[in-house]
Amino acid sequence: MKLEIKNLHAAIDETPILSGVNLTISSGEVHAIMGPNGSGKSTLSKVIAGHPAYTVTEGEVLLNGENILELAPEERALKGLFLAFQYPTEIPGVHNANFLRLAYNAKLKYHGKPELDPLEFDELIQEKLALVEMDSDFLERSVNHGFSGGEKKRNEILQMLVLNPGFALLDETDSGLDIDALRIVANAVNTFKSPDNAILMITHYQRLLNHIIPDFVHVMANGKIIQSGDKDLALQLEEKGYEWLLESVG
Amino acid sequence: MLHPHLIEKETEHTRVVQVDQDQTIEAHIKAGGSYTILFVQSGNTTLNTRFILDEGATLKAIWISHHIEEATQNIQVEFKGEGINANLSGIARLTGQQKLTTHTHLIHHQPNTNATQFFKRIIEDQAVSEFQGLVHVKSEAQKTDSNQFNHNLILSDKGRAIARPQLEIFADDVKCSHGATVGQLDEEQRFYLQSRGFSEDQANHILIQGFMDEIFDIIPAQLDPAKYRHLLYA
Amino acid sequence: MSQSLLNELTSREYKFGFKTDIESEIAPKGLSEGIVRYISKMKNEPEFILEFRLKAFRHWLTMTEPTWANVNYPKIDYQNIHYYAAPKAKKKLDSLDDVDPEILRTFEKLGIPLMEQKKLANVAVDAIFDSVSVATTYKKKLLDAGVVFCPLSEAIEKYPELVKTYLGSVVPFTDNYFAALNSAVFTEGSFVYIPKNTISPMELSTYFRINTEDSGQFERTLIVCEENSYVSYLEGCTAPKFDTNQLHAAVVELVTLDNAEIKYSTVQNWYAGDAKTGKGGIYNFVTKRGKCLGKKSKISWTQIETGSAITWKYPSCVLIGEESVGEFYSVALTNHFQQADTGTKMIHIGKNTKSTIISKGISAGKSHNTYRGLVQMNKSAINANNFTQCDSMLIGNLCSANTFPTIDVRNGTGTVGHEATTVKISEDQMFYAAQRGIAPEEAMSMIISGFCKDVFKELPTEFAVEATQLLGLKLEGSVG
């Protein structure tokens, strides 16, 4: 699995937000993007996933060498791209377990494998539920509807574990989590992590990176990556703030 | 008799209208104008009001009814531009054989307008409240946000509340809702107050005040809301 | 985007639009006292039924067609309708062997196998083809439990006293124009009688099929549930595609005595007319009403309305017995040129009566969808309670969704809570599903089924699946 972002420019309602992002992520790697509010971090994740509100004005996003920008969001997902949303959408009335089974079966079908019936799927999901320390009655509820902030985030991670994507984008998965929930989510992500998949985390804070150690840390500002380094960069940021970097980069 | 009110562009006006005989008022609020109007209606009267709102207009209108006999309020609001905000509210305390009929008719012609309707009625003795509120959203009026509430408190065995909240929607990206309730004072709340030493009558009074205050709180301070609250119990 | 998706979902060819070629006994077109007598004679009816019909007919002549509903259609020519059409039978139908195999094949194609070896496991079916019942399954098993489930014509013959007591007791022929018409010319329908202290051992179901062009269907169903009894009844309906409109003016009467409960479910899929031109389709003008006569009795209506060119229908409850309960759960989906004006009336008369109304309207295409309802609490209805939730979803900009409830509380102890909202399928919901690899058509079905969940879960399992599929939904099991 290899994701290459080349000179990516994107806009919403003609307002440019990304102005030339370059980044390559390969299997077995964990990357983190940090940056102040409004730097374009979340936009980057939505553009990669294909949100219809954004227009790509320049550049490419290659997944295993194939440009995915022309693909519908569901096609990107079926090719192994997973976005854990910063604000997971509520879908009232739609059963959480059925939603997941539908998504899981869509993937099986795409790979030409037989679909699972509800009983078979239940076995699979019980095991994943334990990883995020959730009760099975959680599956009986509507997708994200009436969930607390922390429950929504755990649900995203549960979906990631079930769908087992080759490339996972975690958009501020740590925000809204208390200390216990953060530990649970981090443990789940660490369990998920393997030489066969790649992870990109988007976060404001260093604290997530204490639990999930990144191989690379990038800092975004004004729609670009302005600095890259290893996990020490995050520590420096924690200590000195973004201003320090913005000034030193000019 | 027809009374035209004209609110010029980007101007702000506040007015109180006493209604003790039949009246028809037509108000036109031009672009960016803002109008706060308070109607104080009594007796055996019909009050017809029509508001025409241009782009960016703001309307705050409040209907207070006291000591009526058989009174009618016809309220029509036309949203003719984008970015309009309208807030309509009303309070009435009906006793004896009083009957109040309120008809509201909101027509959203253009996109991005907001409206709230908030009409409350306290019904005692054999009094009757009839509320009919129609919200009409044209197909061009996307992103309309129009909400309507009619809450009735019946405090006697022979009171009657009729509510006809109506929606007619032709656009698919809108937020419209209506809520109507008919009920009595909350026993739990009354018990709570009594447990704090208030008599049953005092407790009832406090709860009724609370029910009404949601409307009186909307009246701007400069118009002395306390004065009108007092009217309802004079 | 969403409009084209919904079109894909709902403009799939109407599966049930075929016509069965069969020799029929058809009354000449037109309506007169002569035709009323002809129907009564064809059905070999006793005098009291003929009297009932004639009184209704004479009353109907004095009435005019109602125009208050939010629907538009050309004037119906009541003289251009066949009021009786029945497959020709050589002899009386005593067993399935006597039923024309063509008809059995028709019902099998509709998913309602009647043959002994294939029939549905937990559902007894009364199959009605145009004006007559062609078969009723599990009759004996039900009778052993004391449950009477038979065509109304058979009930008139075998249980005249019950019919005399209850026919027209809930919906008198004076009630409205279409009820009067039905009372004059009703041809078939089901009769259900559950004696005291009896839980019906299985679901009962009637399947209505209109087959003959230019014929009307005027069925009349009567369900009586005695003290401490329970029955769940379902009805389904389809019709072939014809370019002309067909009238379906049914009457359904339900009666519950002390502690009795009737659960009545409908999946209505009459032909809706041509998707492109709006030509043809069924006029579904139906009067359904239940009387909760007994203390703590309960009547629950669930309807999934997806078909018909025009629907005019308000399944209602008259809550007379103390602590009786009325419920109405409805999904009405309209697309293309369909018009639906549907809802309920909850009339509270007894003390401590309670009602719940959940209505979900979905409009698409150029359709018009109206919820119309009445919650009335009379002076005698001390401590009555109602809760109403009424949601509409619009898809596209050429349709409309209307909500016209009336609340009338005439005492100082009743409580009513009514909420109505509009809901849309948001771009964010579609994107979220897409990001999980779910195709747009499927995502849309899923979201619509989620919107309807509170109603679907009231359906008996056998019907929940059918209803889900009907709305083009693939997410099996999410409902119910």
Coordinates of C-alpha atoms in Angstrom, one line a residue, chain B residues 30-218:
Chain B
K30 CA -37.6 47.4 3.3
A31 CA -34.1 45.9 2.8
G32 CA -32.2 45.7 6.0
G33 CA -34.9 47.4 8.1
S34 CA -35.9 46.3 11.5
Y35 CA -39.3 46.5 13.1
T36 CA -40.4 45.7 16.6
I37 CA -44.1 45.9 17.1
L38 CA -46.3 45.1 20.0
F39 CA -50.1 44.7 19.7
V40 CA -52.2 45.0 22.8
Q41 CA -55.7 43.7 21.9
S42 CA -58.9 43.7 23.9
G43 CA -62.6 43.7 23.4
N44 CA -64.7 42.3 20.6
T45 CA -62.2 43.0 17.9
T46 CA -60.6 41.8 14.7
L47 CA -57.0 42.6 14.0
N48 CA -55.7 42.0 10.5
T49 CA -51.9 42.3 10.0
R50 CA -49.9 41.8 7.0
F51 CA -46.1 42.1 6.9
I52 CA -44.0 42.3 3.7
L53 CA -40.4 41.7 4.4
D54 CA -37.6 42.5 1.9
E55 CA -34.1 41.2 1.9
G56 CA -32.3 41.2 5.2
A57 CA -35.3 42.6 7.1
T58 CA -35.9 41.8 10.8
L59 CA -39.4 41.6 12.3
K60 CA -40.2 41.0 15.9
A61 CA -44.0 41.1 16.5
I62 CA -45.8 40.3 19.7
W63 CA -49.6 39.9 20.2
I64 CA -50.9 40.4 23.8
S65 CA -54.6 39.7 24.3
H66 CA -56.4 40.7 27.4
H67 CA -60.0 41.3 28.4
I68 CA -61.2 40.2 25.0
E69 CA -64.7 39.0 24.2
E70 CA -64.6 37.3 20.8
A71 CA -61.4 38.4 19.2
T72 CA -59.6 37.4 16.0
Q73 CA -56.1 37.9 14.9
N74 CA -55.2 37.3 11.2
I75 CA -51.5 37.4 10.7
Q76 CA -49.8 37.1 7.3
V77 CA -46.1 37.4 6.6
E78 CA -44.5 37.4 3.2
F79 CA -40.8 36.6 3.0
K80 CA -39.8 38.4 -0.2
G81 CA -36.1 38.4 0.0
E82 CA -33.2 36.4 1.4
G83 CA -31.7 36.7 4.9
I84 CA -34.9 37.6 6.6
N85 CA -35.5 37.0 10.3
A86 CA -39.0 37.0 11.7
N87 CA -40.1 36.3 15.2
L88 CA -43.8 36.2 16.0
S89 CA -45.2 35.5 19.4
G90 CA -48.4 35.8 21.3
I91 CA -49.8 35.4 24.7
A92 CA -53.4 35.4 25.9
R93 CA -55.2 34.6 29.1
L94 CA -58.8 33.6 28.3
T95 CA -61.5 33.4 30.9
G96 CA -65.3 33.2 31.1
Q97 CA -66.8 32.9 27.7
Q98 CA -63.9 34.5 25.9
K99 CA -62.8 33.2 22.5
L100 CA -59.6 34.0 20.7
T101 CA -59.0 32.9 17.1
T102 CA -55.5 33.3 15.7
H103 CA -54.6 32.5 12.1
T104 CA -51.0 32.8 11.0
H105 CA -49.9 32.4 7.4
L106 CA -46.3 32.6 6.5
I107 CA -45.2 32.4 2.9
H108 CA -41.5 31.8 2.3
H109 CA -40.8 33.0 -1.3
Q110 CA -37.1 33.3 -1.2
P111 CA -34.2 31.2 0.1
N112 CA -32.4 31.5 3.5
T113 CA -35.1 33.0 5.7
N114 CA -35.8 32.2 9.3
A115 CA -39.0 32.3 11.2
T116 CA -40.1 31.4 14.6
Q117 CA -43.7 31.4 15.9
F118 CA -44.4 31.1 19.5
F119 CA -48.0 31.4 20.6
K120 CA -49.2 30.5 24.1
R121 CA -52.6 30.4 25.6
I122 CA -53.9 30.1 29.1
I123 CA -57.5 28.9 29.1
E124 CA -59.8 29.1 32.1
D125 CA -63.6 28.7 32.7
Q126 CA -65.4 28.0 29.4
A127 CA -62.9 29.9 27.2
V128 CA -61.9 28.7 23.8
S129 CA -58.6 29.2 22.0
E130 CA -58.4 28.4 18.3
F131 CA -55.0 28.5 16.7
Q132 CA -54.3 27.8 13.0
G133 CA -50.8 28.4 11.7
L134 CA -49.8 27.7 8.1
V135 CA -46.2 27.7 7.0
H136 CA -45.9 27.7 3.2
V137 CA -42.5 27.1 1.6
K138 CA -42.2 27.7 -2.1
S139 CA -39.9 25.5 -4.2
E140 CA -37.5 28.4 -4.6
A141 CA -37.2 28.9 -0.9
Q142 CA -34.4 26.5 -0.1
K143 CA -32.7 26.7 3.3
T144 CA -35.8 28.0 4.9
D145 CA -35.8 27.5 8.7
S146 CA -39.3 28.0 9.9
N147 CA -40.6 26.7 13.3
Q148 CA -43.9 27.1 15.0
F149 CA -45.1 26.4 18.5
N150 CA -48.5 26.6 20.0
H151 CA -48.8 25.7 23.7
N152 CA -52.1 25.6 25.5
L153 CA -52.6 25.4 29.2
I154 CA -56.2 24.4 30.1
L155 CA -57.0 25.2 33.8
S156 CA -60.7 24.3 33.9
D157 CA -62.9 21.4 33.0
K158 CA -64.8 23.3 30.4
G159 CA -62.0 25.1 28.6
R160 CA -61.3 24.1 25.0
A161 CA -58.2 24.3 22.8
I162 CA -58.1 23.8 19.1
A163 CA -54.8 23.7 17.3
R164 CA -54.3 23.4 13.5
P165 CA -50.6 23.7 12.8
Q166 CA -50.0 23.3 9.1
L167 CA -47.0 22.8 6.8
E168 CA -47.1 23.1 3.0
I169 CA -43.6 22.4 1.8
F170 CA -42.4 22.4 -1.8
A171 CA -38.6 22.6 -1.3
D172 CA -36.4 19.7 -0.2
D173 CA -33.6 21.5 1.7
V174 CA -35.5 23.1 4.5
K175 CA -35.9 22.8 8.2
C176 CA -39.5 23.2 9.2
S177 CA -41.3 22.1 12.3
H178 CA -44.3 22.6 14.3
G179 CA -45.2 21.6 17.8
A180 CA -48.5 21.9 19.5
T181 CA -49.3 20.9 23.0
V182 CA -52.3 21.0 25.2
G183 CA -51.9 20.3 28.9
Q184 CA -52.2 21.3 32.4
L185 CA -49.8 22.6 35.1
D186 CA -47.2 20.1 35.9
E187 CA -47.9 18.3 39.1
E188 CA -44.3 17.5 39.9
Q189 CA -43.4 21.1 39.6
R190 CA -46.3 22.1 41.8
F191 CA -45.3 19.6 44.4
Y192 CA -41.7 20.9 44.3
L193 CA -42.9 24.4 45.0
Q194 CA -45.2 23.3 47.7
S195 CA -42.4 21.4 49.3
R196 CA -40.6 24.7 49.4
G197 CA -43.4 26.2 51.4
F198 CA -45.6 27.8 48.8
S199 CA -49.4 27.3 49.0
E200 CA -51.1 25.5 46.2
D201 CA -52.4 28.8 44.9
Q202 CA -49.1 30.5 45.1
A203 CA -47.5 27.5 43.3
N204 CA -50.0 27.6 40.5
H205 CA -49.5 31.3 40.2
I206 CA -45.7 30.9 39.9
L207 CA -46.0 28.2 37.3
I208 CA -48.5 30.2 35.2
Q209 CA -46.1 33.2 35.4
G210 CA -43.3 31.0 34.2
F211 CA -45.5 29.8 31.3
M212 CA -46.2 33.4 30.3
D213 CA -42.7 34.8 30.9
E214 CA -41.3 33.0 27.9
I215 CA -43.3 35.4 25.9
F216 CA -42.8 38.5 28.1
D217 CA -39.1 37.9 28.0
I218 CA -39.2 38.7 24.3

